[in-house]
CSV table of C-alpha atoms in Angstrom, one decimal:
chain,number,residue,atom,x,y,z
A,1,ALA,CA,19.1,8.4,-4.7
A,2,GLN,CA,17.4,6.8,-1.8
A,3,SER,CA,15.6,3.5,-1.4
A,4,VAL,CA,13.5,1.7,1.2
A,5,THR,CA,13.2,-2.0,1.9
A,6,GLN,CA,10.4,-3.4,4.0
A,7,LEU,CA,11.6,-6.9,4.9
A,8,ASP,CA,8.2,-8.5,5.4
A,9,SER,CA,5.3,-8.3,2.9
A,10,GLN,CA,2.8,-9.9,5.3
A,11,VAL,CA,2.8,-10.2,9.1
A,12,PRO,CA,0.1,-12.1,10.8
A,13,VAL,CA,-0.2,-11.7,14.6
A,14,PHE,CA,-2.7,-12.6,17.3
A,15,GLU,CA,-4.6,-9.9,19.1
A,16,GLU,CA,-2.8,-8.5,22.1
A,17,ALA,CA,0.6,-9.8,21.0
A,18,PRO,CA,3.5,-7.5,20.2
A,19,VAL,CA,4.5,-6.7,16.7
A,20,GLU,CA,7.5,-5.3,14.9
A,21,LEU,CA,7.4,-4.2,11.2
A,22,ARG,CA,10.9,-3.9,9.8
A,23,CYS,CA,12.2,-1.1,7.5
A,24,ASN,CA,15.7,-0.5,6.2
A,25,TYR,CA,16.7,2.5,4.0
A,26,SER,CA,19.7,3.7,2.0
A,27,SER,CA,20.6,7.2,1.2
A,28,SER,CA,23.6,9.3,0.4
A,29,VAL,CA,22.2,12.3,2.2
A,30,SER,CA,20.5,12.9,5.5
A,31,VAL,CA,16.9,11.8,5.5
A,32,TYR,CA,13.6,12.2,7.3
A,33,LEU,CA,11.8,9.0,8.0
A,34,PHE,CA,8.1,8.2,8.1
A,35,TRP,CA,5.6,5.5,8.8
A,36,TYR,CA,2.1,5.7,7.1
A,37,VAL,CA,-0.9,3.4,7.5
A,38,GLN,CA,-3.5,2.6,4.8
A,39,TYR,CA,-6.8,1.1,5.7
A,40,PRO,CA,-8.7,-0.7,2.9
A,41,ASN,CA,-9.9,1.7,0.2
A,42,GLN,CA,-8.6,4.8,1.9
A,43,GLY,CA,-5.7,7.2,1.5
A,44,LEU,CA,-2.5,7.1,3.6
A,45,GLN,CA,-2.4,8.5,7.2
A,46,LEU,CA,0.7,9.4,9.1
A,47,LEU,CA,1.6,7.2,12.1
A,48,LEU,CA,4.8,8.9,13.1
A,49,LYS,CA,7.9,10.6,11.7
A,50,TYR,CA,11.6,11.1,12.6
A,51,LEU,CA,13.2,14.5,11.7
A,52,SER,CA,15.9,14.9,14.3
A,53,GLY,CA,16.5,14.6,18.0
A,54,SER,CA,15.5,11.6,20.1
A,55,THR,CA,15.8,8.4,18.1
A,56,LEU,CA,12.7,6.8,19.7
A,57,VAL,CA,9.6,8.3,18.2
A,58,LYS,CA,6.1,7.8,19.5
A,59,GLY,CA,3.1,8.1,17.1
A,60,ILE,CA,-0.6,7.6,17.1
A,61,ASN,CA,-2.5,4.5,18.1
A,62,GLY,CA,0.2,3.3,20.5
A,63,PHE,CA,2.9,2.8,17.8
A,64,GLU,CA,6.5,3.8,18.2
A,65,ALA,CA,9.6,3.5,16.0
A,66,GLU,CA,13.4,3.7,16.6
A,67,PHE,CA,15.8,5.3,14.3
A,68,ASN,CA,19.1,3.5,14.1
A,69,LYS,CA,21.6,5.4,12.0
A,70,SER,CA,24.3,2.7,12.1
A,71,GLN,CA,22.0,0.0,10.9
A,72,THR,CA,20.0,2.4,8.6
A,73,SER,CA,16.8,1.1,10.1
A,74,PHE,CA,13.5,2.5,11.3
A,75,HIS,CA,11.5,-0.4,12.6
A,76,LEU,CA,7.9,0.1,13.8
A,77,ARG,CA,6.7,-1.5,17.0
A,78,LYS,CA,3.5,-1.9,19.1
A,79,PRO,CA,3.5,-3.8,22.4
A,80,SER,CA,-0.1,-5.0,22.0
A,81,VAL,CA,-2.1,-5.0,18.8
A,82,HIS,CA,-5.8,-4.8,18.2
A,83,ILE,CA,-8.0,-6.1,15.5
A,84,SER,CA,-8.4,-2.5,14.3
A,85,ASP,CA,-4.7,-2.4,13.5
A,86,THR,CA,-5.2,-4.6,10.5
A,87,ALA,CA,-4.0,-2.5,7.6
A,88,GLU,CA,-1.1,-2.0,5.3
A,89,TYR,CA,1.9,-0.1,6.6
A,90,PHE,CA,4.4,1.9,4.6
A,91,CYS,CA,7.8,3.1,5.5
A,92,ALA,CA,9.1,6.1,3.6
A,93,VAL,CA,12.1,8.3,3.4
A,94,SER,CA,12.1,12.0,2.5
A,95,ALA,CA,15.0,13.5,0.6
A,96,GLY,CA,15.8,15.7,-2.3
A,97,SER,CA,15.2,19.4,-2.9
A,98,ALA,CA,11.4,19.1,-2.6
A,99,ARG,CA,11.6,16.5,0.1
A,100,GLN,CA,9.7,14.0,-2.1
A,101,LEU,CA,8.9,10.6,-0.5
A,102,THR,CA,10.3,7.3,-1.5
A,103,PHE,CA,8.1,4.4,-0.2
A,104,GLY,CA,8.8,0.8,0.6
A,105,SER,CA,6.6,-1.8,-0.9
A,106,GLY,CA,4.4,-2.1,2.2
A,107,THR,CA,3.7,-4.6,4.9
A,108,GLN,CA,0.2,-6.1,5.4
A,109,LEU,CA,-0.4,-6.5,9.1
A,110,THR,CA,-3.3,-8.9,9.9
A,111,VAL,CA,-4.4,-9.2,13.5
A,112,LEU,CA,-6.1,-12.5,14.2
A,113,PRO,CA,-8.6,-13.0,17.0
B,1,ASN,CA,-11.3,22.2,6.1
B,2,ALA,CA,-11.4,19.4,3.5
B,3,GLY,CA,-7.7,18.7,3.3
B,4,VAL,CA,-6.8,17.1,0.0
B,5,THR,CA,-9.6,16.3,-2.4
B,6,GLN,CA,-9.5,14.3,-5.6
B,7,THR,CA,-11.9,13.8,-8.5
B,8,PRO,CA,-13.1,11.5,-9.8
B,9,LYS,CA,-13.1,8.6,-7.3
B,10,PHE,CA,-13.4,6.0,-10.0
B,11,GLN,CA,-12.8,6.0,-13.8
B,12,VAL,CA,-12.8,3.4,-16.6
B,13,LEU,CA,-11.1,4.4,-19.8
B,14,LYS,CA,-10.5,2.6,-23.1
B,15,THR,CA,-7.0,2.4,-24.5
B,16,GLY,CA,-6.1,5.6,-26.2
B,17,GLN,CA,-8.6,7.8,-24.4
B,18,SER,CA,-7.5,10.9,-22.4
B,19,MET,CA,-8.5,12.2,-19.0
B,20,THR,CA,-7.4,14.6,-16.3
B,21,LEU,CA,-7.3,13.8,-12.6
B,22,GLN,CA,-8.0,16.8,-10.4
B,23,CYS,CA,-6.5,17.5,-7.0
B,24,ALA,CA,-7.0,20.4,-4.7
B,25,GLN,CA,-5.8,21.2,-1.2
B,26,ASP,CA,-7.0,23.9,1.2
B,27,MET,CA,-4.0,23.9,3.6
B,28,ASN,CA,-2.0,26.6,1.9
B,29,HIS,CA,0.9,24.1,1.2
B,30,ASN,CA,3.5,25.0,-1.3
B,31,SER,CA,4.5,21.4,-2.4
B,32,MET,CA,2.2,18.9,-4.1
B,33,TYR,CA,2.7,15.4,-5.4
B,34,TRP,CA,1.2,12.7,-7.6
B,35,TYR,CA,1.8,9.0,-6.9
B,36,ARG,CA,0.5,5.8,-8.3
B,37,GLN,CA,0.0,2.7,-6.2
B,38,ASP,CA,0.3,-0.8,-7.6
B,39,PRO,CA,0.1,-4.1,-5.7
B,40,GLY,CA,3.4,-5.0,-4.1
B,41,MET,CA,5.2,-1.9,-5.3
B,42,GLY,CA,4.2,0.7,-2.7
B,43,LEU,CA,3.6,4.2,-4.0
B,44,ARG,CA,5.8,5.6,-6.7
B,45,LEU,CA,6.2,9.3,-7.5
B,46,ILE,CA,4.9,10.4,-10.9
B,47,TYR,CA,5.4,14.2,-10.7
B,48,TYR,CA,5.7,16.8,-8.1
B,49,SER,CA,5.5,20.6,-7.7
B,50,ALA,CA,7.7,22.2,-5.2
B,51,SER,CA,5.9,25.5,-5.5
B,52,GLU,CA,3.3,27.3,-7.7
B,53,GLY,CA,4.6,27.6,-11.2
B,54,THR,CA,7.1,24.7,-11.0
B,55,THR,CA,6.8,21.0,-11.8
B,56,ASP,CA,9.4,18.2,-11.9
B,57,LYS,CA,9.4,14.5,-12.9
B,58,GLY,CA,9.4,11.8,-10.4
B,59,GLU,CA,10.3,8.1,-10.7
B,60,VAL,CA,7.6,7.1,-13.3
B,61,PRO,CA,6.6,10.2,-15.4
B,62,ASN,CA,6.2,8.5,-18.8
B,63,GLY,CA,2.7,8.8,-20.2
B,64,TYR,CA,1.7,11.6,-17.9
B,65,ASN,CA,1.7,15.4,-17.8
B,66,VAL,CA,0.9,17.8,-14.9
B,67,SER,CA,-0.3,21.3,-14.4
B,68,ARG,CA,0.1,23.4,-11.3
B,69,LEU,CA,-2.9,25.6,-12.0
B,70,ASN,CA,-2.5,27.7,-8.8
B,71,LYS,CA,-1.3,27.1,-5.2
B,72,ARG,CA,-4.4,25.0,-4.5
B,73,GLU,CA,-4.7,22.8,-7.6
B,74,PHE,CA,-2.4,20.2,-9.2
B,75,SER,CA,-3.8,18.1,-12.0
B,76,LEU,CA,-2.5,15.0,-13.7
B,77,ARG,CA,-3.3,14.3,-17.4
B,78,LEU,CA,-3.1,11.0,-19.3
B,79,GLU,CA,-3.0,12.0,-23.0
B,80,SER,CA,-3.4,8.4,-24.4
B,81,ALA,CA,-4.3,5.9,-21.7
B,82,ALA,CA,-2.7,2.4,-21.8
B,83,PRO,CA,-3.6,-0.7,-19.8
B,84,SER,CA,-0.2,-0.3,-17.9
B,85,GLN,CA,-1.7,2.9,-16.4
B,86,THR,CA,-4.4,0.9,-14.5
B,87,SER,CA,-3.7,1.9,-10.9
B,88,VAL,CA,-4.8,3.9,-7.9
B,89,TYR,CA,-3.6,7.5,-8.1
B,90,PHE,CA,-3.0,9.6,-5.0
B,91,CYS,CA,-2.4,13.3,-4.7
B,92,ALA,CA,-0.6,14.7,-1.7
B,93,SER,CA,0.5,18.0,-0.3
B,94,ARG,CA,3.3,18.7,2.2
B,95,ASP,CA,3.5,21.0,5.2
B,96,MET,CA,6.5,22.8,6.7
B,97,THR,CA,7.2,19.8,9.1
B,98,TYR,CA,7.6,17.6,6.0
B,99,GLU,CA,4.4,15.6,6.6
B,100,GLN,CA,2.5,14.7,3.5
B,101,TYR,CA,-1.3,14.7,3.5
B,102,PHE,CA,-3.0,12.3,1.1
B,103,GLY,CA,-6.2,12.5,-0.8
B,104,PRO,CA,-8.6,9.5,-0.9
B,105,GLY,CA,-7.4,8.3,-4.3
B,106,THR,CA,-8.7,7.7,-7.8
B,107,ARG,CA,-9.1,4.1,-9.0
B,108,LEU,CA,-8.4,4.1,-12.8
B,109,THR,CA,-9.0,1.1,-15.0
B,110,VAL,CA,-7.8,1.1,-18.6
B,111,THR,CA,-9.3,-1.6,-20.8
């Protein structure tokens, strides 16, 4: 079985500052890794994913994440955030025969003016 | 191309009532999923269907049933609703690159 831990439930940050949202996972098999974003009262939208290859993955809206196998981490970063980045962010791992997703509990990113 | 659609958007039930949440996708995906989202718990998998004609239990299946009606449609049924089933329900489908596409959700309140 796999599990995902998002280490921070809330992250406040000032506009134009950098941000890192942390994610650690555990799994006994190889996994695929994802970050999704959820804006208020909406469904989830994919930010980026790691399937294989380069460990640095670039996604939409200027976000990137680095897969670190030895530390079983997949932290999300953005060098300069905007007010519009305020949302909840979910890290997820995909494993199992149907590649079902296991989600972390989410990190609420609030960008302050 | 509507992606993943869900009906209804909102529903209020009394304890013991039944209802079916509908989900449809127009992307020709084989795999479909039902999740529930509760504050502080992320999304938890209720049931999934790897292909038309198959369904399997996820992490929290108790109190729910599903039907994969055809390749497009995957419904979730609550036979006897309980207050613990108050939640936001999301349907998703998965493409060949393992990305899941989510519907807008159904907000269910059981009183």
